[in-house]
């Protein structure tokens, strides 16, 4: 019943996404009202706050909404209201931004391909190393994303109460 602010080590405001690192560390996106990612160890002990400053400068976030880790341990953050993706090192250092709208879901495939949805454009952008590879027009309001071991992408549309499956064409 009590909301945490950007400096709180024990309380969230409205957390909206979770990512788990290979070592068990837990990253929680706290983006509604706050502008941060909170990192915990596998036992739930606080490690650090990543970003934590609301804004549009490098290293600042404006509604972080999705988070994922790539094989290098980089934290890929869907910085929704800034219409970009912010990338942080495992130790929380800001690395770079990718200038692609990211208003929705975010998932990283096993080959480090990043899939990020843009609910306003009804599309999923496919990126690798910050470069756009392709855009899939999905015809729905793509929000949540998941990918399976075969590379099949699943896109959720809560507004229409459906999930769309997208498979690769060979």
PDB file of C-alpha atoms in Angstrom:
ATOM      1  CA  UNK A   1       0.000   0.000   0.000  1.00  0.00           C
ATOM      2  CA  UNK A   2       3.007   2.327  -0.008  1.00  0.00           C
ATOM      3  CA  UNK A   3       4.814   3.453  -3.186  1.00  0.00           C
ATOM      4  CA  UNK A   4       8.582   3.743  -3.391  1.00  0.00           C
ATOM      5  CA  UNK A   5      10.377   6.549  -5.169  1.00  0.00           C
ATOM      6  CA  UNK A   6      13.410   6.390  -7.459  1.00  0.00           C
ATOM      7  CA  UNK A   7      15.776   6.104  -4.462  1.00  0.00           C
ATOM      8  CA  UNK A   8      13.917   3.373  -2.555  1.00  0.00           C
ATOM      9  CA  UNK A   9      15.762   0.093  -2.043  1.00  0.00           C
ATOM     10  CA  UNK A  10      12.722  -1.713  -0.622  1.00  0.00           C
ATOM     11  CA  UNK A  11       9.583  -0.351  -2.325  1.00  0.00           C
ATOM     12  CA  UNK A  12       8.406  -0.064  -5.922  1.00  0.00           C
ATOM     13  CA  UNK A  13       5.854   2.284  -7.409  1.00  0.00           C
ATOM     14  CA  UNK A  14       4.374   0.245 -10.267  1.00  0.00           C
ATOM     15  CA  UNK A  15       6.830  -2.415 -11.437  1.00  0.00           C
ATOM     16  CA  UNK A  16       6.047  -3.654 -14.933  1.00  0.00           C
ATOM     17  CA  UNK A  17       8.671  -6.161 -16.061  1.00  0.00           C
ATOM     18  CA  UNK A  18      11.290  -8.592 -14.732  1.00  0.00           C
ATOM     19  CA  UNK A  19      14.423 -10.128 -16.266  1.00  0.00           C
ATOM     20  CA  UNK A  20      16.619 -12.842 -14.753  1.00  0.00           C
ATOM     21  CA  UNK A  21      20.365 -12.980 -15.505  1.00  0.00           C
ATOM     22  CA  UNK A  22      22.295 -16.225 -16.026  1.00  0.00           C
ATOM     23  CA  UNK A  23      23.791 -15.829 -12.516  1.00  0.00           C
ATOM     24  CA  UNK A  24      20.303 -15.484 -11.014  1.00  0.00           C
ATOM     25  CA  UNK A  25      20.356 -11.700 -10.527  1.00  0.00           C
ATOM     26  CA  UNK A  26      16.885 -10.185 -10.822  1.00  0.00           C
ATOM     27  CA  UNK A  27      16.225  -6.916 -12.652  1.00  0.00           C
ATOM     28  CA  UNK A  28      12.883  -5.173 -12.064  1.00  0.00           C
ATOM     29  CA  UNK A  29      11.613  -2.369 -14.266  1.00  0.00           C
ATOM     30  CA  UNK A  30       9.858   0.231 -12.088  1.00  0.00           C
ATOM     31  CA  UNK A  31       8.599   2.594 -14.738  1.00  0.00           C
ATOM     32  CA  UNK A  32       5.200   3.985 -13.864  1.00  0.00           C
ATOM     33  CA  UNK A  33       5.886   6.993 -11.656  1.00  0.00           C
ATOM     34  CA  UNK A  34       9.548   6.010 -11.379  1.00  0.00           C
ATOM     35  CA  UNK A  35      12.286   5.785 -13.994  1.00  0.00           C
ATOM     36  CA  UNK A  36      14.576   2.992 -12.891  1.00  0.00           C
ATOM     37  CA  UNK A  37      15.644  -0.601 -12.981  1.00  0.00           C
ATOM     38  CA  UNK A  38      16.315  -2.212  -9.593  1.00  0.00           C
ATOM     39  CA  UNK A  39      18.822  -5.064  -9.422  1.00  0.00           C
ATOM     40  CA  UNK A  40      18.735  -7.810  -6.773  1.00  0.00           C
ATOM     41  CA  UNK A  41      20.853 -10.896  -6.314  1.00  0.00           C
ATOM     42  CA  UNK A  42      19.332 -14.367  -6.650  1.00  0.00           C
ATOM     43  CA  UNK A  43      18.349 -14.303  -2.954  1.00  0.00           C
ATOM     44  CA  UNK A  44      16.487 -11.009  -3.326  1.00  0.00           C
ATOM     45  CA  UNK A  45      19.119  -8.765  -1.729  1.00  0.00           C
ATOM     46  CA  UNK A  46      19.322  -5.261  -3.154  1.00  0.00           C
ATOM     47  CA  UNK A  47      22.373  -4.591  -5.366  1.00  0.00           C
ATOM     48  CA  UNK A  48      21.775  -1.280  -7.163  1.00  0.00           C
ATOM     49  CA  UNK A  49      19.457   1.141  -8.882  1.00  0.00           C
ATOM     50  CA  UNK A  50      20.124   1.580 -12.594  1.00  0.00           C
ATOM     51  CA  UNK A  51      19.210   4.974 -14.078  1.00  0.00           C
ATOM     52  CA  UNK A  52      16.740   6.346 -11.500  1.00  0.00           C
ATOM     53  CA  UNK A  53      16.569   9.785 -13.046  1.00  0.00           C
ATOM     54  CA  UNK A  54      13.505  10.665 -15.080  1.00  0.00           C
ATOM     55  CA  UNK A  55      14.418  12.423 -18.320  1.00  0.00           C
ATOM     56  CA  UNK A  56      15.616  12.167 -21.886  1.00  0.00           C
ATOM     57  CA  UNK A  57      19.399  12.577 -21.462  1.00  0.00           C
ATOM     58  CA  UNK A  58      21.734   9.617 -21.951  1.00  0.00           C
ATOM     59  CA  UNK A  59      21.383   7.231 -19.023  1.00  0.00           C
ATOM     60  CA  UNK A  60      18.025   8.704 -17.982  1.00  0.00           C
ATOM     61  CA  UNK A  61      14.738   6.887 -18.519  1.00  0.00           C
ATOM     62  CA  UNK A  62      11.180   7.990 -19.143  1.00  0.00           C
ATOM     63  CA  UNK A  63       8.838   5.063 -18.464  1.00  0.00           C
ATOM     64  CA  UNK A  64      11.032   1.977 -18.676  1.00  0.00           C
ATOM     65  CA  UNK A  65       8.557  -0.702 -19.685  1.00  0.00           C
ATOM     66  CA  UNK A  66      10.420  -3.820 -20.803  1.00  0.00           C
ATOM     67  CA  UNK A  67      13.810  -5.272 -19.956  1.00  0.00           C
ATOM     68  CA  UNK A  68      15.871  -8.183 -21.203  1.00  0.00           C
ATOM     69  CA  UNK A  69      19.464  -9.371 -21.052  1.00  0.00           C
ATOM     70  CA  UNK A  70      21.584 -10.379 -24.003  1.00  0.00           C
ATOM     71  CA  UNK A  71      24.364 -12.990 -24.052  1.00  0.00           C
ATOM     72  CA  UNK A  72      26.934 -10.326 -23.108  1.00  0.00           C
ATOM     73  CA  UNK A  73      24.997  -9.528 -19.928  1.00  0.00           C
ATOM     74  CA  UNK A  74      23.905  -6.136 -21.250  1.00  0.00           C
ATOM     75  CA  UNK A  75      20.580  -4.891 -19.953  1.00  0.00           C
ATOM     76  CA  UNK A  76      18.351  -3.861 -22.860  1.00  0.00           C
ATOM     77  CA  UNK A  77      15.668  -1.433 -21.626  1.00  0.00           C
ATOM     78  CA  UNK A  78      12.512  -0.429 -23.439  1.00  0.00           C
ATOM     79  CA  UNK A  79      12.540   3.325 -22.705  1.00  0.00           C
ATOM     80  CA  UNK A  80       8.940   3.793 -23.799  1.00  0.00           C
ATOM     81  CA  UNK A  81       8.191   7.510 -23.517  1.00  0.00           C
ATOM     82  CA  UNK A  82      11.596   8.437 -24.945  1.00  0.00           C
ATOM     83  CA  UNK A  83      10.812   6.196 -27.952  1.00  0.00           C
ATOM     84  CA  UNK A  84      14.168   4.468 -27.742  1.00  0.00           C
ATOM     85  CA  UNK A  85      16.032   1.548 -26.277  1.00  0.00           C
ATOM     86  CA  UNK A  86      18.638   2.246 -23.615  1.00  0.00           C
ATOM     87  CA  UNK A  87      21.477  -0.214 -23.093  1.00  0.00           C
ATOM     88  CA  UNK A  88      23.315  -0.628 -19.782  1.00  0.00           C
ATOM     89  CA  UNK A  89      26.258  -2.812 -18.746  1.00  0.00           C
ATOM     90  CA  UNK A  90      25.728  -5.552 -16.158  1.00  0.00           C
ATOM     91  CA  UNK A  91      27.225  -3.210 -13.539  1.00  0.00           C
ATOM     92  CA  UNK A  92      24.619  -0.530 -14.322  1.00  0.00           C
ATOM     93  CA  UNK A  93      26.799   1.768 -16.441  1.00  0.00           C
ATOM     94  CA  UNK A  94      24.982   3.426 -19.329  1.00  0.00           C
ATOM     95  CA  UNK A  95      26.382   2.241 -22.681  1.00  0.00           C
ATOM     96  CA  UNK A  96      24.232   3.591 -25.529  1.00  0.00           C
ATOM     97  CA  UNK A  97      20.784   4.252 -26.926  1.00  0.00           C
ATOM     98  CA  UNK A  98      19.151   2.782 -30.009  1.00  0.00           C
ATOM     99  CA  UNK A  99      16.754   5.207 -31.662  1.00  0.00           C
ATOM    100  CA  UNK A 100      13.836   2.896 -32.361  1.00  0.00           C
ATOM    101  CA  UNK A 101      10.344   3.346 -30.911  1.00  0.00           C
ATOM    102  CA  UNK A 102       9.819   0.841 -28.146  1.00  0.00           C
ATOM    103  CA  UNK A 103       6.348   1.322 -26.792  1.00  0.00           C
ATOM    104  CA  UNK A 104       5.392  -2.195 -25.771  1.00  0.00           C
ATOM    105  CA  UNK A 105       7.234  -5.475 -25.340  1.00  0.00           C
ATOM    106  CA  UNK A 106      10.866  -6.453 -25.649  1.00  0.00           C
ATOM    107  CA  UNK A 107      12.559  -9.830 -25.955  1.00  0.00           C
ATOM    108  CA  UNK A 108      16.081 -10.971 -26.880  1.00  0.00           C
ATOM    109  CA  UNK A 109      16.511 -14.138 -28.947  1.00  0.00           C
ATOM    110  CA  UNK A 110      19.266 -16.710 -28.382  1.00  0.00           C
ATOM    111  CA  UNK A 111      21.376 -15.097 -31.143  1.00  0.00           C
ATOM    112  CA  UNK A 112      21.043 -11.652 -29.486  1.00  0.00           C
ATOM    113  CA  UNK A 113      18.461 -10.474 -31.988  1.00  0.00           C
ATOM    114  CA  UNK A 114      16.255  -7.941 -30.192  1.00  0.00           C
ATOM    115  CA  UNK A 115      12.528  -7.838 -30.933  1.00  0.00           C
ATOM    116  CA  UNK A 116      10.760  -4.713 -29.735  1.00  0.00           C
ATOM    117  CA  UNK A 117       7.135  -3.815 -30.263  1.00  0.00           C
ATOM    118  CA  UNK A 118       5.740  -0.404 -31.048  1.00  0.00           C
ATOM    119  CA  UNK A 119       2.063  -0.342 -30.056  1.00  0.00           C
ATOM    120  CA  UNK A 120       1.401   2.918 -31.910  1.00  0.00           C
ATOM    121  CA  UNK A 121       2.808   1.662 -35.222  1.00  0.00           C
ATOM    122  CA  UNK A 122       1.283  -1.850 -34.902  1.00  0.00           C
ATOM    123  CA  UNK A 123       4.721  -3.244 -35.648  1.00  0.00           C
ATOM    124  CA  UNK A 124       7.616  -5.243 -34.238  1.00  0.00           C
ATOM    125  CA  UNK A 125      11.123  -3.982 -35.004  1.00  0.00           C
ATOM    126  CA  UNK A 126      13.921  -6.536 -35.281  1.00  0.00           C
ATOM    127  CA  UNK A 127      17.371  -5.271 -34.254  1.00  0.00           C
ATOM    128  CA  UNK A 128      20.869  -6.607 -33.827  1.00  0.00           C
ATOM    129  CA  UNK A 129      23.634  -4.538 -32.228  1.00  0.00           C
ATOM    130  CA  UNK A 130      21.425  -1.471 -32.427  1.00  0.00           C
ATOM    131  CA  UNK A 131      20.843  -1.781 -36.176  1.00  0.00           C
ATOM    132  CA  UNK A 132      17.399  -2.313 -37.688  1.00  0.00           C
ATOM    133  CA  UNK A 133      17.166  -5.617 -39.568  1.00  0.00           C
ATOM    134  CA  UNK A 134      13.464  -5.660 -40.358  1.00  0.00           C
ATOM    135  CA  UNK A 135      10.034  -4.424 -39.317  1.00  0.00           C
ATOM    136  CA  UNK A 136       7.016  -6.716 -39.117  1.00  0.00           C
ATOM    137  CA  UNK A 137       3.625  -5.075 -39.535  1.00  0.00           C
ATOM    138  CA  UNK A 138       1.433  -7.142 -37.187  1.00  0.00           C
ATOM    139  CA  UNK A 139      -1.939  -5.434 -37.611  1.00  0.00           C
ATOM    140  CA  UNK A 140      -2.610  -5.458 -33.869  1.00  0.00           C
ATOM    141  CA  UNK A 141      -1.516  -3.369 -30.894  1.00  0.00           C
ATOM    142  CA  UNK A 142       1.583  -5.453 -30.014  1.00  0.00           C
ATOM    143  CA  UNK A 143       2.300  -5.310 -26.323  1.00  0.00           C
ATOM    144  CA  UNK A 144       3.914  -8.384 -24.771  1.00  0.00           C
ATOM    145  CA  UNK A 145       6.484 -10.456 -26.669  1.00  0.00           C
ATOM    146  CA  UNK A 146       8.041 -13.886 -26.192  1.00  0.00           C
ATOM    147  CA  UNK A 147      10.256 -16.094 -28.322  1.00  0.00           C
ATOM    148  CA  UNK A 148      10.655 -19.864 -28.203  1.00  0.00           C
ATOM    149  CA  UNK A 149      13.708 -22.050 -28.868  1.00  0.00           C
ATOM    150  CA  UNK A 150      12.760 -22.384 -32.556  1.00  0.00           C
ATOM    151  CA  UNK A 151      12.711 -18.607 -33.054  1.00  0.00           C
ATOM    152  CA  UNK A 152       8.927 -18.361 -33.228  1.00  0.00           C
ATOM    153  CA  UNK A 153       7.771 -14.985 -31.958  1.00  0.00           C
ATOM    154  CA  UNK A 154       4.574 -14.615 -29.918  1.00  0.00           C
ATOM    155  CA  UNK A 155       2.921 -11.195 -29.793  1.00  0.00           C
ATOM    156  CA  UNK A 156       0.168 -10.319 -27.285  1.00  0.00           C
ATOM    157  CA  UNK A 157      -2.640  -7.886 -27.957  1.00  0.00           C
ATOM    158  CA  UNK A 158      -4.509  -7.290 -24.689  1.00  0.00           C
ATOM    159  CA  UNK A 159      -6.975  -4.941 -26.356  1.00  0.00           C
ATOM    160  CA  UNK A 160      -8.257  -7.653 -28.716  1.00  0.00           C
ATOM    161  CA  UNK A 161      -7.520 -10.518 -26.273  1.00  0.00           C
ATOM    162  CA  UNK A 162      -5.384 -12.497 -28.672  1.00  0.00           C
ATOM    163  CA  UNK A 163      -1.889 -13.791 -29.254  1.00  0.00           C
ATOM    164  CA  UNK A 164      -0.337 -13.831 -32.732  1.00  0.00           C
ATOM    165  CA  UNK A 165       2.352 -16.367 -33.623  1.00  0.00           C
ATOM    166  CA  UNK A 166       4.978 -15.248 -36.139  1.00  0.00           C
ATOM    167  CA  UNK A 167       7.310 -17.823 -37.666  1.00  0.00           C
ATOM    168  CA  UNK A 168      10.410 -17.259 -39.768  1.00  0.00           C
ATOM    169  CA  UNK A 169      10.262 -17.874 -43.487  1.00  0.00           C
ATOM    170  CA  UNK A 170      13.203 -19.821 -44.838  1.00  0.00           C
TER     171      UNK A 170
END
